[in-house]
Each structure stands twice: as structure tokens, then as C-alpha cells.
Coordinates of C-alpha atoms and ligand atoms in Angstrom, one line a residue:
M1 CA -0.1 0.1 0.0
N2 CA 1.4 3.5 -1.2
D3 CA 1.7 6.6 1.0
A4 CA -1.1 8.0 -1.1
M5 CA -3.6 5.1 -0.1
L6 CA -2.5 5.4 3.5
A7 CA -3.2 9.5 3.3
E8 CA -6.6 8.6 2.0
L9 CA -7.5 6.2 4.5
A10 CA -6.4 8.3 7.3
D11 CA -8.9 11.4 6.1
L12 CA -11.1 8.6 5.9
Y13 CA -10.5 7.8 9.7
R14 CA -10.6 11.1 10.9
D15 CA -14.3 12.0 9.0
L16 CA -15.5 8.4 10.6
H17 CA -14.1 9.1 14.3
A18 CA -15.8 13.0 14.0
H19 CA -18.9 11.6 12.8
P20 CA -19.8 8.5 15.3
E21 CA -23.1 7.0 15.7
L22 CA -24.7 5.1 18.1
S23 CA -25.5 0.9 18.2
F24 CA -27.9 0.5 15.2
E25 CA -27.8 4.0 14.2
E26 CA -24.4 3.4 11.9
V27 CA -26.5 4.6 8.9
R28 CA -23.9 7.2 7.5
T29 CA -21.3 4.7 8.4
A30 CA -22.6 2.3 6.8
G31 CA -23.4 4.5 3.5
I32 CA -19.9 5.2 3.5
A33 CA -18.5 1.7 3.4
G34 CA -21.2 0.7 0.9
D35 CA -20.2 3.2 -1.3
R36 CA -16.3 2.3 -0.7
L37 CA -17.1 -1.3 -1.4
R38 CA -18.9 -0.8 -4.5
A39 CA -16.2 1.2 -5.8
L40 CA -13.6 -1.4 -5.1
G41 CA -16.0 -4.1 -6.9
Y42 CA -17.6 -6.0 -4.3
T43 CA -21.3 -6.9 -4.4
V44 CA -22.7 -5.1 -1.7
T45 CA -25.7 -5.3 0.5
E46 CA -26.9 -2.7 2.9
G47 CA -29.3 -3.1 5.5
V48 CA -28.3 -6.4 7.0
G49 CA -29.2 -6.7 10.5
R50 CA -30.6 -3.3 10.5
T51 CA -27.8 -1.0 9.8
G52 CA -25.1 -3.8 8.7
V53 CA -23.5 -4.1 5.5
V54 CA -22.0 -7.2 3.8
G55 CA -19.8 -6.9 0.9
V56 CA -18.3 -10.1 -1.4
L57 CA -16.1 -10.6 -3.9
E58 CA -15.5 -14.3 -5.4
R59 CA -12.7 -15.5 -7.3
G60 CA -12.8 -19.0 -8.4
D61 CA -12.7 -22.0 -5.8
G62 CA -11.4 -21.5 -2.7
P63 CA -12.3 -20.9 0.8
T64 CA -14.9 -18.4 2.2
V65 CA -13.1 -16.0 4.7
L66 CA -15.4 -13.9 6.5
L67 CA -13.6 -10.4 7.6
R68 CA -15.2 -8.6 10.5
A69 CA -15.6 -4.7 11.6
D70 CA -17.5 -3.2 13.8
M71 CA -19.0 0.2 13.2
D72 CA -20.7 1.5 16.6
A73 CA -19.8 4.4 18.8
L74 CA -20.4 4.9 22.5
P75 CA -22.4 7.7 24.7
V76 CA -19.1 9.3 25.7
E77 CA -18.6 13.0 25.7
E78 CA -14.7 13.1 23.6
K79 CA -12.1 15.2 25.6
T80 CA -8.8 14.1 23.7
G81 CA -8.7 17.8 21.9
L82 CA -7.7 16.3 18.8
D83 CA -8.8 18.4 15.5
Y84 CA -10.7 16.2 14.8
A85 CA -12.5 15.2 18.0
S86 CA -16.3 14.5 17.9
T87 CA -18.5 16.9 18.9
A88 CA -21.6 15.0 17.9
R89 CA -24.6 14.2 19.5
S90 CA -27.6 12.1 19.5
G91 CA -30.4 14.2 21.3
D92 CA -28.4 15.5 24.2
T93 CA -26.3 12.5 24.5
P94 CA -22.8 13.1 23.0
L95 CA -20.9 10.4 21.1
M96 CA -17.5 9.3 20.7
H97 CA -15.7 6.5 18.9
A98 CA -14.2 5.8 22.4
C99 CA -13.5 1.8 21.4
G100 CA -12.0 2.7 18.1
H101 CA -14.7 1.1 15.9
D102 CA -13.6 3.7 13.6
M103 CA -10.2 2.3 13.1
H104 CA -11.8 -1.1 12.4
V105 CA -13.5 0.3 9.9
T106 CA -11.1 1.9 8.0
A107 CA -8.4 -1.0 8.1
L108 CA -11.3 -3.5 6.7
I109 CA -11.9 -1.1 3.9
G110 CA -8.2 -0.9 3.3
A111 CA -7.6 -4.1 3.4
L112 CA -10.5 -4.8 1.0
G113 CA -8.9 -2.7 -1.2
V114 CA -5.7 -4.3 -1.0
L115 CA -7.2 -7.7 -1.5
A116 CA -9.1 -6.5 -4.7
S117 CA -6.1 -5.3 -6.3
Q118 CA -4.4 -8.9 -5.6
H119 CA -4.9 -11.9 -8.2
D120 CA -3.3 -14.3 -6.7
W121 CA -6.0 -15.7 -4.7
A122 CA -9.2 -17.8 -4.9
G123 CA -12.3 -18.2 -2.8
K124 CA -14.8 -15.8 -1.3
I125 CA -14.3 -13.0 0.5
V126 CA -17.5 -12.0 2.8
A127 CA -16.6 -8.4 4.5
V128 CA -19.3 -8.0 7.5
F129 CA -19.5 -4.0 8.5
Q130 CA -21.1 -5.2 12.0
P131 CA -23.7 -2.8 14.1
A132 CA -24.4 -2.6 17.8
E133 CA -21.3 -4.4 18.9
E134 CA -21.7 -2.5 21.9
V135 CA -24.4 -3.5 23.1
G136 CA -24.1 -7.3 22.2
A137 CA -26.9 -7.1 19.2
G138 CA -25.5 -6.2 16.2
A139 CA -23.8 -9.7 15.3
R140 CA -26.8 -11.7 16.5
A141 CA -29.2 -9.3 14.5
M142 CA -26.8 -10.2 11.3
V143 CA -27.5 -13.9 12.0
E144 CA -31.2 -13.8 12.4
D145 CA -31.1 -11.6 8.9
G146 CA -29.5 -14.5 7.4
L147 CA -26.0 -13.7 7.3
F148 CA -24.8 -17.2 6.4
D149 CA -27.7 -18.4 4.9
R150 CA -27.5 -15.8 2.2
W151 CA -23.7 -15.7 1.7
G152 CA -22.5 -19.1 2.8
T153 CA -20.8 -20.3 6.0
P154 CA -17.7 -19.0 6.4
D155 CA -14.4 -21.3 6.6
V156 CA -13.1 -18.5 9.2
V157 CA -13.9 -15.9 10.8
L158 CA -11.5 -13.0 11.2
G159 CA -11.3 -9.7 12.9
Q160 CA -9.1 -7.5 15.1
H161 CA -9.6 -4.7 18.0
V162 CA -7.5 -1.9 18.8
A163 CA -6.2 -1.5 22.2
P164 CA -3.8 0.5 24.3
I165 CA -0.5 -1.6 23.5
P166 CA 2.1 0.0 21.4
A167 CA 1.3 0.3 17.7
G168 CA 3.8 -2.3 16.2
V169 CA 2.4 -5.1 18.7
L170 CA -0.1 -7.6 17.9
G171 CA -2.0 -9.7 20.6
V172 CA -2.8 -13.3 19.2
R173 CA -4.0 -16.1 21.3
S174 CA -5.5 -19.5 21.0
G175 CA -8.1 -20.3 23.2
V176 CA -10.6 -17.9 25.3
S177 CA -9.5 -14.3 24.8
F178 CA -12.6 -12.6 25.7
A179 CA -14.7 -13.4 28.5
A180 CA -18.6 -14.1 28.0
A181 CA -20.9 -11.1 29.4
D182 CA -24.1 -11.3 30.4
A183 CA -26.5 -8.7 31.7
L184 CA -29.5 -9.3 33.5
R185 CA -32.7 -7.2 34.7
I186 CA -34.3 -8.8 37.6
T187 CA -38.0 -7.5 38.9
L188 CA -39.1 -8.8 42.4
Y189 CA -42.7 -8.3 42.8
G190 CA -44.1 -7.9 46.4
R191 CA -47.3 -6.4 47.5
G192 CA -46.9 -3.1 48.8
G193 CA -48.3 -0.7 51.5
H194 CA -47.8 1.4 54.6
G195 CA -44.5 1.6 56.0
S196 CA -45.7 1.3 59.3
R197 CA -47.8 -2.2 58.7
P198 CA -45.6 -4.3 57.0
E199 CA -47.6 -7.4 58.0
T200 CA -49.9 -6.6 55.2
T201 CA -47.1 -6.5 52.6
V202 CA -44.8 -8.5 51.1
D203 CA -41.8 -6.2 51.0
P204 CA -39.5 -6.6 48.0
V205 CA -37.0 -4.8 49.5
I206 CA -35.7 -7.3 51.8
M207 CA -36.7 -9.6 48.9
A208 CA -33.7 -8.1 47.0
A209 CA -31.8 -7.6 50.0
A210 CA -31.7 -11.5 50.6
V211 CA -31.4 -11.8 47.0
I212 CA -28.2 -9.9 46.8
Q213 CA -26.6 -11.6 49.7
R214 CA -27.5 -15.3 48.4
L215 CA -26.4 -14.3 44.9
Q216 CA -22.4 -13.6 46.3
T217 CA -22.4 -17.2 47.3
I218 CA -22.4 -18.4 43.5
V219 CA -19.2 -17.6 42.6
S220 CA -17.6 -18.3 46.5
R221 CA -19.8 -21.6 46.7
E222 CA -21.0 -22.9 43.7
I223 CA -18.0 -22.5 41.2
A224 CA -15.0 -24.7 41.3
G225 CA -11.8 -22.6 42.7
S226 CA -10.0 -23.5 39.3
D227 CA -13.0 -21.7 37.5
V228 CA -13.2 -18.1 36.9
A229 CA -16.6 -16.3 37.3
V230 CA -17.5 -12.6 38.3
L231 CA -21.0 -11.6 39.4
T232 CA -21.8 -8.0 40.1
V233 CA -25.2 -6.4 41.2
G234 CA -24.5 -2.9 39.6
A235 CA -28.0 -1.7 40.2
I236 CA -30.7 -1.9 42.6
H237 CA -33.9 0.1 42.5
A238 CA -37.2 0.2 44.8
G239 CA -39.5 2.5 46.3
D240 CA -39.2 6.5 46.6
A241 CA -40.5 7.1 50.1
A242 CA -39.2 6.1 53.7
N243 CA -42.9 5.1 54.6
I244 CA -43.9 3.2 51.8
I245 CA -43.3 -0.2 51.1
P246 CA -43.2 -0.5 47.1
D247 CA -44.6 -3.2 45.2
S248 CA -41.5 -4.4 43.2
A249 CA -37.6 -4.1 43.3
E250 CA -35.4 -4.2 40.0
L251 CA -31.7 -5.5 40.1
R252 CA -29.5 -5.3 37.4
L253 CA -26.8 -7.7 37.2
S254 CA -23.2 -8.1 35.4
I255 CA -21.9 -11.3 34.9
R256 CA -18.5 -12.4 33.5
T257 CA -17.3 -16.4 32.6
F258 CA -14.7 -17.6 30.4
D259 CA -16.1 -21.4 29.8
E260 CA -19.5 -22.4 29.0
A261 CA -20.1 -24.6 31.5
V262 CA -19.5 -22.2 34.2
R263 CA -21.5 -19.5 32.4
E264 CA -24.7 -21.7 32.2
K265 CA -24.3 -23.1 35.8
V266 CA -23.8 -19.2 37.2
L267 CA -27.3 -18.2 35.1
A268 CA -29.0 -21.5 36.5
A269 CA -28.2 -20.5 39.8
V270 CA -29.1 -16.9 39.5
E271 CA -32.5 -18.0 38.3
R272 CA -32.7 -20.9 41.0
I273 CA -31.9 -18.4 43.8
V274 CA -34.2 -15.8 42.8
R275 CA -37.3 -17.6 42.5
A276 CA -36.6 -19.2 46.0
E277 CA -36.1 -16.3 47.7
A278 CA -39.5 -14.7 46.2
A279 CA -40.9 -17.9 47.3
A280 CA -39.6 -17.7 50.8
A281 CA -40.8 -14.3 51.2
G282 CA -44.3 -15.3 50.3
A283 CA -44.3 -13.3 46.9
D284 CA -47.8 -14.4 45.0
R285 CA -46.3 -13.2 41.6
E286 CA -42.9 -14.9 40.2
P287 CA -40.0 -12.4 39.5
A288 CA -38.9 -11.4 35.9
F289 CA -36.0 -12.1 34.2
E290 CA -34.6 -9.8 31.2
T291 CA -31.6 -10.2 29.2
L292 CA -29.9 -6.8 28.8
H293 CA -27.3 -8.4 26.8
S294 CA -25.0 -11.5 26.2
F295 CA -21.8 -12.0 24.7
P296 CA -20.6 -15.3 24.5
A297 CA -17.1 -15.9 25.4
V298 CA -14.7 -15.5 22.2
R299 CA -12.9 -18.6 22.0
N300 CA -10.0 -18.8 18.9
D301 CA -9.6 -21.7 17.1
E302 CA -6.0 -23.4 17.9
A303 CA -5.4 -24.3 14.4
A304 CA -6.6 -21.2 12.9
I305 CA -4.3 -19.1 15.6
G306 CA -1.2 -21.3 14.4
R307 CA -2.1 -20.2 10.9
L308 CA -2.3 -16.5 11.7
S309 CA 0.5 -16.7 13.8
A310 CA 2.9 -18.1 11.1
A311 CA 1.2 -15.8 8.3
F312 CA 2.2 -12.9 10.8
G313 CA 5.9 -14.2 11.3
E314 CA 6.8 -14.7 7.9
H315 CA 5.0 -11.5 6.2
L316 CA 4.9 -9.1 8.9
P317 CA 8.3 -9.9 10.6
E318 CA 8.8 -6.1 11.7
L319 CA 5.7 -6.6 14.2
L320 CA 5.5 -8.3 17.7
V321 CA 3.3 -10.7 18.3
V322 CA 2.2 -11.6 21.8
D323 CA -0.2 -13.5 23.9
P324 CA -1.9 -11.0 25.9
G325 CA -3.8 -13.0 27.7
A326 CA -7.5 -13.9 28.4
V327 CA -9.4 -10.3 29.2
T328 CA -12.3 -9.8 30.8
G329 CA -13.8 -7.7 28.4
S330 CA -16.2 -9.2 26.0
E331 CA -16.8 -9.2 22.0
D332 CA -19.7 -10.4 20.4
V333 CA -17.5 -11.6 17.2
G334 CA -17.9 -15.0 19.2
I335 CA -21.5 -15.0 17.8
L336 CA -20.3 -15.1 14.3
A337 CA -18.0 -18.0 14.6
L338 CA -20.6 -19.9 17.0
E339 CA -23.7 -19.6 14.9
A340 CA -21.4 -20.3 11.7
G341 CA -19.7 -23.0 13.4
A342 CA -16.3 -21.7 12.1
P343 CA -13.0 -21.1 13.6
C344 CA -12.1 -17.7 15.0
A345 CA -9.2 -15.9 15.0
Y346 CA -9.2 -12.7 16.7
W347 CA -6.5 -10.5 17.7
I348 CA -5.6 -7.4 19.4
L349 CA -4.3 -4.6 17.2
G350 CA -1.8 -2.4 19.0
G351 CA -2.9 1.6 18.5
A352 CA -0.6 3.3 21.3
D353 CA 1.8 5.8 20.2
P354 CA 5.0 3.5 20.7
A355 CA 7.3 6.3 22.0
P356 CA 6.6 6.2 25.7
F357 CA 7.5 2.6 25.2
A358 CA 10.8 3.3 24.1
G359 CA 13.6 1.1 25.7
K360 CA 11.0 -0.7 27.7
S361 CA 11.4 -4.2 27.0
S362 CA 10.5 -6.4 29.9
A363 CA 6.6 -7.2 30.4
E364 CA 6.4 -5.5 33.3
D365 CA 7.4 -2.6 32.1
I366 CA 5.4 -2.5 28.9
A367 CA 2.5 -3.1 31.4
A368 CA 3.3 0.0 33.6
V369 CA 3.4 1.8 30.5
T370 CA 0.1 0.6 29.0
A371 CA -2.1 1.1 32.8
T372 CA -1.2 5.0 32.2
L373 CA -2.9 5.4 28.8
P374 CA -6.4 5.9 28.5
S375 CA -8.4 2.4 27.8
N376 CA -11.0 1.9 25.3
H377 CA -14.2 3.6 26.3
S378 CA -12.1 6.4 27.9
P379 CA -12.8 9.7 26.3
L380 CA -9.2 10.1 26.0
F381 CA -8.8 7.0 24.3
A382 CA -7.3 7.9 20.9
P383 CA -5.0 5.6 18.7
I384 CA -2.2 7.1 16.7
I385 CA -3.2 7.0 13.2
D386 CA 0.5 6.2 11.6
P387 CA 1.1 3.3 12.1
T388 CA -1.9 1.8 13.5
I389 CA -4.0 2.1 10.2
R390 CA -0.9 0.9 8.1
I391 CA -0.5 -2.2 10.4
G392 CA -4.0 -3.0 10.4
V393 CA -4.5 -3.2 7.1
G394 CA -1.4 -5.6 6.9
A395 CA -2.8 -7.3 9.5
L396 CA -6.2 -8.0 7.8
T397 CA -5.0 -8.8 4.6
T398 CA -2.2 -11.2 5.8
A399 CA -4.8 -13.1 7.6
A400 CA -7.2 -13.0 4.7
R401 CA -4.4 -14.4 2.3
A402 CA -3.5 -17.2 5.2
W403 CA -6.8 -19.0 3.9
L404 CA -7.3 -17.5 0.3
V405 CA -3.5 -18.2 -1.1
P406 CA -3.5 -21.6 -2.1
G407 CA -0.6 -23.3 -0.1
E408 CA -0.4 -20.5 1.9
G409 CA -1.5 -22.0 4.7
S410 CA -0.5 -25.8 4.3
A411 CA 3.0 -25.4 5.8
P412 CA 2.9 -23.2 8.4
A413 CA 6.4 -21.9 9.3
S414 CA 6.6 -22.2 13.3
P415 CA 4.2 -20.3 15.4
T416 CA 5.7 -16.8 16.5
P417 CA 6.4 -17.4 20.4
Ligands
ZN501 ZN1 -16.0 -1.2 23.5
ZN502 ZN1 -15.0 -2.4 20.8

């Protein structure tokens, strides 16, 4: 990719950054992606899973490779002070690309341009510009809109997420890489009344208190010490006055797990405890459960990661490939892979200015610098444009070619440590 193309992609990135859109409102972003892909020769379908875009380029017989970028931004007021900082709002809500999805869109458009210009590959590229990752709903919406029925089941799902590790570093991990996240709203129904006459009521405040205490025994008493789960009650709402016993109480829970069996066990235990506490309180109405969002864990396939690491090592030897460990953050790209029954290879793209990391060679020193940088979702999150775009394009292109170029993945070099 030449300097003119990179400069053009940097302009695209700054434009996307200045025009963030909330989940399922990515109309402008989707329009830009659709126009760019059509100009590159891709067959484009818009409005997939509401605001998603699918672009297809097919050349002869070969594997189907799904390349995914998410498009949505966050309700965050940008404080970076950059000259391309967002001042956009949705109603009263300030908006910002605080998770770097603008970088994902830019890098995927760049990679699709590179791949379209190359003629040594065979197969099918299915480019997925996905809405609503932040609310855990966009991947599912695209699957339910027939993503795999209409464009085929992919042989691999590939994608990347920018993060505040130095530009020039790629985080590649086999196995579970991002936690599963489930958010629930639970409503406990009692029977309200005067605060002076509790004997005529079923008090949902007491019910909620008992539920919260008991929920904390799930991780400590039901999950093995060798397994990992986090259960947080992040919100509790009941009543408005000191002398009124309310009719209901609402709890909101966040649950993080790395293993599907552990996840199912925690979710089942939550429901069992909530129902049992309601019964113990003598509630005559069953509690209500609502899933606010649900992300499965992202499990990277061992063979796919081996192939990817070999390709990165061979074609991008100037980059450092490290195992970043499993992170408790979540990503709905796992839904695409799970629903397709396809291996997933999803990596972390370093996007931080490498300057503060100069001379830091130990993992501890690098982690110490990273800890001082704004994280994803911070109003100060600001990936460095160069070289992040160039590396993001190179990583996606290299990854796709590891499947699409005949012979490329069959004899991998030894994986980069
Ligand atoms: Zn995010
Ligand atoms: Zn994100």
C-alpha cells in the first residue's frame, strides 16, 4: 500500500472519528462502507441486521473468509482535544468513537482494497461491517437476517480490535480470549403498603437484599476454585419514600465467565436463587428475568491461530506478536463464529503511540506504561493514526491471504512465540 492510499485512509479515519453513531444508528458509516466497497468491485448489500453491510468478492474455488469490523460508537463526550475530535450528539447524548471501531472500519476498507487489487488468491471474501457491537446485539441481528444463509458459511471468522498496547504489537491468543458477558434485569414483585404495617405487605426490598446476599454465594460456594466467574449487582432500585413499602424491586446484574459450562451454571443458579427467595418471602407473583445483553466468550481456534501466527511471522516480521492473556472485556464477534460453526481468529491491534514504550523491553515495564494510557471507552482514548492504520490493513490482509492464497496455510512456519 503506497503513501497516497494511506493518506486517503487517514482522511477516512478522521472523518469517521468526527462522525460517530450509536448502536443500530450507523447509517452514515454504513453508507460510506457500502459506497467504498462498490467502488472496489465488491457486491454490496446494505441493511443487513438493520444497519449492517455485507460486501462480497468471489474469485474461483477456494475457502470463504469472513472479515469483520464493527461500526458503532459510544455515548461518551470526547475529551482528546484532537482537531478531528467528535462534537456529535444523538439528541442530548454526546457521542464518541471511544472503542476504536472507526479504526476497525478504516482498516477493513483498506484491506479490502488491497485484496481487490491482488489476483493470486482464490475463494470468497465476505466483508461484514457489523452494527451494535457495544450492546451485544449486532452480530446476532446479522445472523438472524440470514448472514450465513445468504452468503454462505465461512471457513474462518477473522477480525481485530484496537487497544492501548504499542502500535507494532499484535496480541494473538489461542483459546478463550474475551470473557462471556451476560447482563440481566431482574424484577422482584412483592405487595406494597404503608411502612407502618409491614404485616399487610410482601416487602420486595427485603427480598432484594436477601437475593443480593445469596447471589454472592454462587461464585464462592458453587463454582470450583479452578474456574473463573464474576457476578456484580450493579444497580438496585426500589421505592421512593421512607414510609411506603413498594410493590417491586429491580436489580441489574453483570456476569463474566470464560467457560460455557460455568456460564450456564451461574445463570441457572441466579434464576434458582431469585425464584427461591421470592417463594421464601411469600410473593404471589413470579420474578421477571430480562436479558439486557449476552456475549458468548470469544474462543480462538488453535489451528486457525497457528496459521495466523505463522502468516504474521512470515509476512509482517517487523511486528511483535505476543499472547496478551484472556481479557475480561467482551466482544460479540464470538456469535458470528459460534453460529457459523466456524473457527475464529480474532486478535488485538496495538494502537498506542510507541514513543513512551521506547527502551521498555520487559513485560512488566510495558504493562506499567500501558496502565498509564487511556483505555477503550475512555473519553481520552485516541489510537495513533500512523502506523496503526497501516498495520491494521496489513494484519487483516495477511490474515485473509493465509486462507485465500493456495498453499499459503498448508505448511506453516513455526508459530511466533
Ligand atoms: Zn467497546
Ligand atoms: Zn469495541
